[in-house]
mmCIF file of C-alpha atoms and ligand atoms in Angstrom:
data_model
loop_
_atom_site.group_PDB
_atom_site.id
_atom_site.type_symbol
_atom_site.label_atom_id
_atom_site.label_comp_id
_atom_site.label_asym_id
_atom_site.label_seq_id
_atom_site.Cartn_x
_atom_site.Cartn_y
_atom_site.Cartn_z
ATOM 1 C CA MET A 1 8.825 -3.441 7.085
ATOM 2 C CA LYS A 2 8.232 -2.251 3.547
ATOM 3 C CA PHE A 3 7.098 1.319 2.880
ATOM 4 C CA PHE A 4 4.715 1.972 -0.004
ATOM 5 C CA ILE A 5 3.289 5.368 -0.899
ATOM 6 C CA ASP A 6 -0.484 5.507 -1.375
ATOM 7 C CA THR A 7 -0.978 8.045 -4.153
ATOM 8 C CA ALA A 8 -1.114 8.612 -7.894
ATOM 9 C CA ASN A 9 0.637 11.986 -7.539
ATOM 10 C CA LEU A 10 3.916 11.752 -9.480
ATOM 11 C CA SER A 11 5.701 14.518 -7.594
ATOM 12 C CA ASP A 12 4.869 12.916 -4.203
ATOM 13 C CA ILE A 13 6.080 9.561 -5.550
ATOM 14 C CA LYS A 14 9.352 11.173 -6.757
ATOM 15 C CA GLU A 15 9.862 12.898 -3.420
ATOM 16 C CA ALA A 16 9.258 9.722 -1.396
ATOM 17 C CA TYR A 17 11.517 7.699 -3.696
ATOM 18 C CA ALA A 18 14.295 10.288 -3.356
ATOM 19 C CA LEU A 19 14.338 9.587 0.401
ATOM 20 C CA GLY A 20 15.699 6.147 -0.518
ATOM 21 C CA VAL A 21 13.262 4.216 1.674
ATOM 22 C CA LEU A 22 10.365 3.602 -0.708
ATOM 23 C CA ASP A 23 9.570 -0.008 -1.657
ATOM 24 C CA GLY A 24 6.500 0.480 -3.831
ATOM 25 C CA VAL A 25 3.343 2.378 -4.741
ATOM 26 C CA THR A 26 -0.356 1.683 -4.272
ATOM 27 C CA THR A 27 -3.075 3.457 -6.213
ATOM 28 C CA ASN A 28 -6.813 3.093 -6.533
ATOM 29 C CA PRO A 29 -9.448 4.586 -8.858
ATOM 30 C CA SER A 30 -10.196 7.397 -6.381
ATOM 31 C CA LEU A 31 -6.510 8.374 -6.126
ATOM 32 C CA MET A 32 -6.283 8.384 -9.954
ATOM 33 C CA ALA A 33 -9.394 10.570 -10.231
ATOM 34 C CA LYS A 34 -7.944 12.963 -7.626
ATOM 35 C CA GLU A 35 -5.019 13.572 -10.014
ATOM 36 C CA GLY A 36 -7.427 14.055 -12.950
ATOM 37 C CA ILE A 37 -6.374 10.751 -14.560
ATOM 38 C CA THR A 38 -9.454 9.255 -16.207
ATOM 39 C CA GLY A 39 -10.099 6.873 -19.114
ATOM 40 C CA GLU A 40 -8.412 3.519 -19.663
ATOM 41 C CA SER A 41 -5.511 4.673 -21.842
ATOM 42 C CA ASN A 42 -4.601 7.599 -19.564
ATOM 43 C CA ILE A 43 -4.725 5.340 -16.530
ATOM 44 C CA ILE A 44 -2.512 2.748 -18.221
ATOM 45 C CA ASN A 45 0.004 5.436 -19.241
ATOM 46 C CA HIS A 46 0.020 6.683 -15.671
ATOM 47 C CA TYR A 47 0.851 3.217 -14.325
ATOM 48 C CA LEU A 48 3.747 3.060 -16.763
ATOM 49 C CA LYS A 49 5.015 6.479 -15.615
ATOM 50 C CA ILE A 50 4.889 5.305 -11.991
ATOM 51 C CA CYS A 51 6.802 2.112 -12.870
ATOM 52 C CA GLU A 52 9.494 4.231 -14.559
ATOM 53 C CA LEU A 53 9.834 6.436 -11.456
ATOM 54 C CA VAL A 54 10.373 3.716 -8.835
ATOM 55 C CA ASP A 55 11.830 0.263 -8.309
ATOM 56 C CA GLY A 56 9.279 -1.878 -6.512
ATOM 57 C CA ASP A 57 5.724 -3.099 -6.676
ATOM 58 C CA VAL A 58 3.018 -0.885 -8.176
ATOM 59 C CA SER A 59 -0.571 -1.918 -7.423
ATOM 60 C CA ALA A 60 -2.979 -1.399 -10.335
ATOM 61 C CA GLU A 61 -6.667 -1.950 -9.603
ATOM 62 C CA VAL A 62 -9.209 -3.736 -11.805
ATOM 63 C CA ILE A 63 -12.600 -2.125 -12.337
ATOM 64 C CA SER A 64 -14.534 -5.265 -13.300
ATOM 65 C CA THR A 65 -16.543 -7.038 -10.620
ATOM 66 C CA ASN A 66 -17.025 -10.396 -12.356
ATOM 67 C CA PHE A 67 -14.458 -13.193 -12.703
ATOM 68 C CA GLU A 68 -14.071 -13.013 -16.503
ATOM 69 C CA GLY A 69 -13.694 -9.234 -16.480
ATOM 70 C CA MET A 70 -11.161 -9.276 -13.651
ATOM 71 C CA VAL A 71 -9.114 -11.971 -15.374
ATOM 72 C CA SER A 72 -9.058 -10.108 -18.660
ATOM 73 C CA GLU A 73 -8.251 -6.726 -17.067
ATOM 74 C CA GLY A 74 -5.735 -8.238 -14.650
ATOM 75 C CA GLU A 75 -3.846 -10.069 -17.395
ATOM 76 C CA LYS A 76 -3.631 -6.830 -19.368
ATOM 77 C CA LEU A 77 -2.383 -4.881 -16.323
ATOM 78 C CA ALA A 78 0.148 -7.569 -15.357
ATOM 79 C CA GLY A 79 1.451 -7.593 -18.937
ATOM 80 C CA LEU A 80 2.137 -3.842 -18.856
ATOM 81 C CA HIS A 81 5.226 -4.018 -16.660
ATOM 82 C CA PRO A 82 6.929 -6.597 -14.386
ATOM 83 C CA GLN A 83 6.452 -4.289 -11.360
ATOM 84 C CA ILE A 84 2.653 -4.339 -11.618
ATOM 85 C CA VAL A 85 0.676 -6.156 -8.924
ATOM 86 C CA VAL A 86 -2.999 -6.682 -9.827
ATOM 87 C CA LYS A 87 -5.294 -5.181 -7.202
ATOM 88 C CA ILE A 88 -8.518 -7.136 -6.789
ATOM 89 C CA PRO A 89 -11.503 -6.283 -4.550
ATOM 90 C CA MET A 90 -12.518 -8.632 -1.722
ATOM 91 C CA ILE A 91 -15.664 -10.055 -3.323
ATOM 92 C CA LYS A 92 -16.623 -13.613 -4.304
ATOM 93 C CA ASP A 93 -15.418 -13.361 -7.899
ATOM 94 C CA GLY A 94 -12.368 -11.498 -6.631
ATOM 95 C CA ILE A 95 -11.314 -14.524 -4.574
ATOM 96 C CA LYS A 96 -11.746 -16.734 -7.657
ATOM 97 C CA ALA A 97 -9.642 -14.302 -9.683
ATOM 98 C CA ILE A 98 -6.917 -14.190 -7.002
ATOM 99 C CA LYS A 99 -6.729 -17.993 -7.073
ATOM 100 C CA TYR A 100 -6.573 -17.937 -10.884
ATOM 101 C CA PHE A 101 -3.739 -15.373 -10.875
ATOM 102 C CA SER A 102 -1.897 -17.147 -8.070
ATOM 103 C CA ASP A 103 -1.927 -20.397 -10.076
ATOM 104 C CA LYS A 104 -0.499 -18.464 -13.048
ATOM 105 C CA GLY A 105 2.242 -16.789 -10.979
ATOM 106 C CA ILE A 106 0.670 -13.315 -11.338
ATOM 107 C CA ARG A 107 0.968 -11.273 -8.136
ATOM 108 C CA THR A 108 -2.151 -9.805 -6.515
ATOM 109 C CA ASN A 109 -3.165 -7.333 -3.821
ATOM 110 C CA CYS A 110 -6.567 -8.098 -2.287
ATOM 111 C CA THR A 111 -8.104 -4.727 -1.460
ATOM 112 C CA LEU A 112 -11.050 -3.458 0.623
ATOM 113 C CA VAL A 113 -10.399 -5.911 3.451
ATOM 114 C CA PHE A 114 -12.212 -5.107 6.691
ATOM 115 C CA SER A 115 -12.290 -8.417 8.597
ATOM 116 C CA ALA A 116 -9.917 -11.225 9.577
ATOM 117 C CA GLY A 117 -12.187 -13.736 7.820
ATOM 118 C CA GLN A 118 -11.744 -11.858 4.541
ATOM 119 C CA ALA A 119 -7.983 -11.829 5.074
ATOM 120 C CA LEU A 120 -7.980 -15.597 5.730
ATOM 121 C CA LEU A 121 -9.849 -16.239 2.459
ATOM 122 C CA ALA A 122 -7.459 -13.988 0.513
ATOM 123 C CA ALA A 123 -4.459 -15.889 1.910
ATOM 124 C CA LYS A 124 -6.010 -19.258 1.075
ATOM 125 C CA ALA A 125 -6.604 -18.045 -2.489
ATOM 126 C CA GLY A 126 -2.898 -17.144 -2.710
ATOM 127 C CA ALA A 127 -2.932 -13.341 -2.610
ATOM 128 C CA THR A 128 0.548 -11.794 -2.549
ATOM 129 C CA TYR A 129 -0.710 -8.899 -0.419
ATOM 130 C CA VAL A 130 -3.842 -8.336 1.624
ATOM 131 C CA SER A 131 -4.895 -4.726 2.251
ATOM 132 C CA PRO A 132 -6.827 -4.102 5.483
ATOM 133 C CA PHE A 133 -8.081 -0.482 5.524
ATOM 134 C CA ILE A 134 -7.315 0.594 9.077
ATOM 135 C CA GLY A 135 -8.221 4.291 8.830
ATOM 136 C CA ARG A 136 -11.676 3.557 7.432
ATOM 137 C CA LEU A 137 -12.341 1.178 10.354
ATOM 138 C CA ASP A 138 -11.217 3.873 12.796
ATOM 139 C CA ASP A 139 -13.607 6.260 10.990
ATOM 140 C CA ILE A 140 -16.553 4.095 12.075
ATOM 141 C CA SER A 141 -15.323 3.716 15.674
ATOM 142 C CA THR A 142 -13.858 0.228 15.112
ATOM 143 C CA ASP A 143 -10.244 -0.595 15.968
ATOM 144 C CA GLY A 144 -8.324 -0.832 12.688
ATOM 145 C CA LEU A 145 -5.105 -1.858 14.435
ATOM 146 C CA LYS A 146 -6.891 -4.738 16.199
ATOM 147 C CA LEU A 147 -7.631 -6.126 12.730
ATOM 148 C CA ILE A 148 -3.917 -6.053 11.846
ATOM 149 C CA GLU A 149 -3.195 -7.987 15.077
ATOM 150 C CA GLU A 150 -5.845 -10.600 14.266
ATOM 151 C CA ILE A 151 -4.552 -11.128 10.730
ATOM 152 C CA ARG A 152 -0.932 -11.335 11.949
ATOM 153 C CA LEU A 153 -1.923 -14.071 14.427
ATOM 154 C CA ILE A 154 -3.864 -16.081 11.835
ATOM 155 C CA TYR A 155 -1.142 -15.853 9.186
ATOM 156 C CA ASP A 156 1.548 -16.829 11.712
ATOM 157 C CA ASN A 157 -0.551 -19.754 13.000
ATOM 158 C CA TYR A 158 -0.571 -21.332 9.552
ATOM 159 C CA GLY A 159 2.528 -19.889 7.923
ATOM 160 C CA TYR A 160 0.642 -18.051 5.185
ATOM 161 C CA GLU A 161 3.065 -16.097 3.018
ATOM 162 C CA THR A 162 0.513 -13.425 2.055
ATOM 163 C CA GLN A 163 1.949 -10.089 3.164
ATOM 164 C CA ILE A 164 -0.138 -7.821 5.386
ATOM 165 C CA LEU A 165 -0.213 -4.440 3.635
ATOM 166 C CA ALA A 166 -1.759 -1.993 6.099
ATOM 167 C CA ALA A 167 -3.732 0.513 3.999
ATOM 168 C CA SER A 168 -5.821 3.595 4.701
ATOM 169 C CA VAL A 169 -2.932 4.644 6.946
ATOM 170 C CA ARG A 170 -3.503 8.264 7.910
ATOM 171 C CA HIS A 171 -0.737 9.301 10.316
ATOM 172 C CA VAL A 172 2.573 8.528 12.004
ATOM 173 C CA MET A 173 1.061 6.587 14.918
ATOM 174 C CA HIS A 174 -0.682 4.222 12.495
ATOM 175 C CA ILE A 175 2.739 3.491 10.957
ATOM 176 C CA MET A 176 4.437 2.999 14.335
ATOM 177 C CA ASN A 177 1.651 0.761 15.660
ATOM 178 C CA CYS A 178 1.685 -1.336 12.466
ATOM 179 C CA ALA A 179 5.459 -1.754 12.833
ATOM 180 C CA GLN A 180 5.040 -2.931 16.442
ATOM 181 C CA ILE A 181 2.306 -5.413 15.517
ATOM 182 C CA GLY A 182 4.333 -6.770 12.622
ATOM 183 C CA ALA A 183 2.524 -5.638 9.467
ATOM 184 C CA ASP A 184 4.744 -6.557 6.518
ATOM 185 C CA VAL A 185 4.021 -3.339 4.605
ATOM 186 C CA ILE A 186 2.377 0.023 5.236
ATOM 187 C CA THR A 187 1.058 2.200 2.464
ATOM 188 C CA ALA A 188 0.656 5.835 3.432
ATOM 189 C CA PRO A 189 0.496 9.336 1.984
ATOM 190 C CA LEU A 190 3.776 11.300 1.784
ATOM 191 C CA SER A 191 2.715 13.444 4.776
ATOM 192 C CA ALA A 192 2.576 10.392 7.085
ATOM 193 C CA ILE A 193 5.904 9.000 5.831
ATOM 194 C CA GLU A 194 7.633 12.378 6.254
ATOM 195 C CA GLY A 195 5.925 12.767 9.632
ATOM 196 C CA LEU A 196 8.249 10.041 10.932
ATOM 197 C CA LEU A 197 11.133 12.512 10.585
ATOM 198 C CA LYS A 198 9.710 15.065 12.945
ATOM 199 C CA HIS A 199 10.580 15.656 16.589
ATOM 200 C CA PRO A 200 10.762 19.079 18.285
ATOM 201 C CA LEU A 201 13.879 18.038 20.251
ATOM 202 C CA THR A 202 15.634 17.215 16.960
ATOM 203 C CA ASP A 203 14.773 20.701 15.658
ATOM 204 C CA SER A 204 15.816 22.548 18.829
ATOM 205 C CA GLY A 205 18.921 20.371 19.250
ATOM 206 C CA LEU A 206 20.060 21.061 15.706
ATOM 207 C CA ALA A 207 19.394 24.791 16.095
ATOM 208 C CA THR A 208 21.575 24.816 19.245
ATOM 209 C CA PHE A 209 24.394 22.846 17.574
ATOM 210 C CA LEU A 210 24.430 25.243 14.605
ATOM 211 C CA ALA A 211 24.281 28.333 16.846
ATOM 212 C CA ASP A 212 27.173 27.020 18.979
ATOM 213 C CA TYR A 213 29.217 26.191 15.884
ATOM 214 C CA ASN A 214 28.678 29.701 14.576
ATOM 215 C CA LYS A 215 29.759 31.258 17.909
ATOM 216 C CA GLY A 216 33.112 29.500 17.579
ATOM 217 C CA ASN A 217 33.550 30.755 14.042
ATOM 218 C CA LYS A 218 32.985 34.453 14.768
HETATM 219 O O1 G3P B 1 -5.383 2.594 -1.163
HETATM 220 C C1 G3P B 1 -6.471 2.354 -0.359
HETATM 221 C C2 G3P B 1 -6.511 3.082 0.953
HETATM 222 O O2 G3P B 1 -5.228 3.321 1.413
HETATM 223 C C3 G3P B 1 -7.428 4.242 0.998
HETATM 224 O O3 G3P B 1 -7.173 5.124 2.057
HETATM 225 O O4 G3P B 1 -7.513 7.233 3.302
HETATM 226 O O5 G3P B 1 -9.011 6.683 1.334
HETATM 227 O O6 G3P B 1 -9.221 5.445 3.474
HETATM 228 P P1 G3P B 1 -8.291 6.174 2.564
#
């Protein structure tokens, strides 16, 4: 399973990359705004900084909501750096744009996916990644993980190569459940990725080992 970090925060990206297990980065306009990155040229510079920090795919989201706008923005984003994957919203013109980019060999991430039907359409259009938002489904008392299961089944039934990129991942159990279901990628904040490290028995066991070592060295 690939691990992406879901942030525009450069120090979190550096820290996750230093662990040696990071495969890519996803961003969105809200994550950019959270870091105070606004305006087209600042956003573009920020994507370039992220690409310099990591090896791996970096999702860069279009703002346009019509086909022509998405194509023009997406071509510009894809031309910035070979690591860029164009992130396109799951709307009618978005599907047309994904098909257009797929035919041109430009990689895409179909975002804001909340149903298996949407994921099926994205795969048929040739999306590289599909991003179901599991945490936001959980927020409205719907089972986000069930959606990952449904998409996995559909993609396996037909051999679609679109990768399931579980997004809106909030905590360690989301990551573990996605791994068990067979999501291809999770994108999560640094806190959830680092949360995988933690176990109280590891901490107490290590403390005992170090204390015992020190006894022998007195
Ligand atoms: O990148 C999109 C997605 O991961 C957003 O997550 O926590 O805002 O629902 P969240």
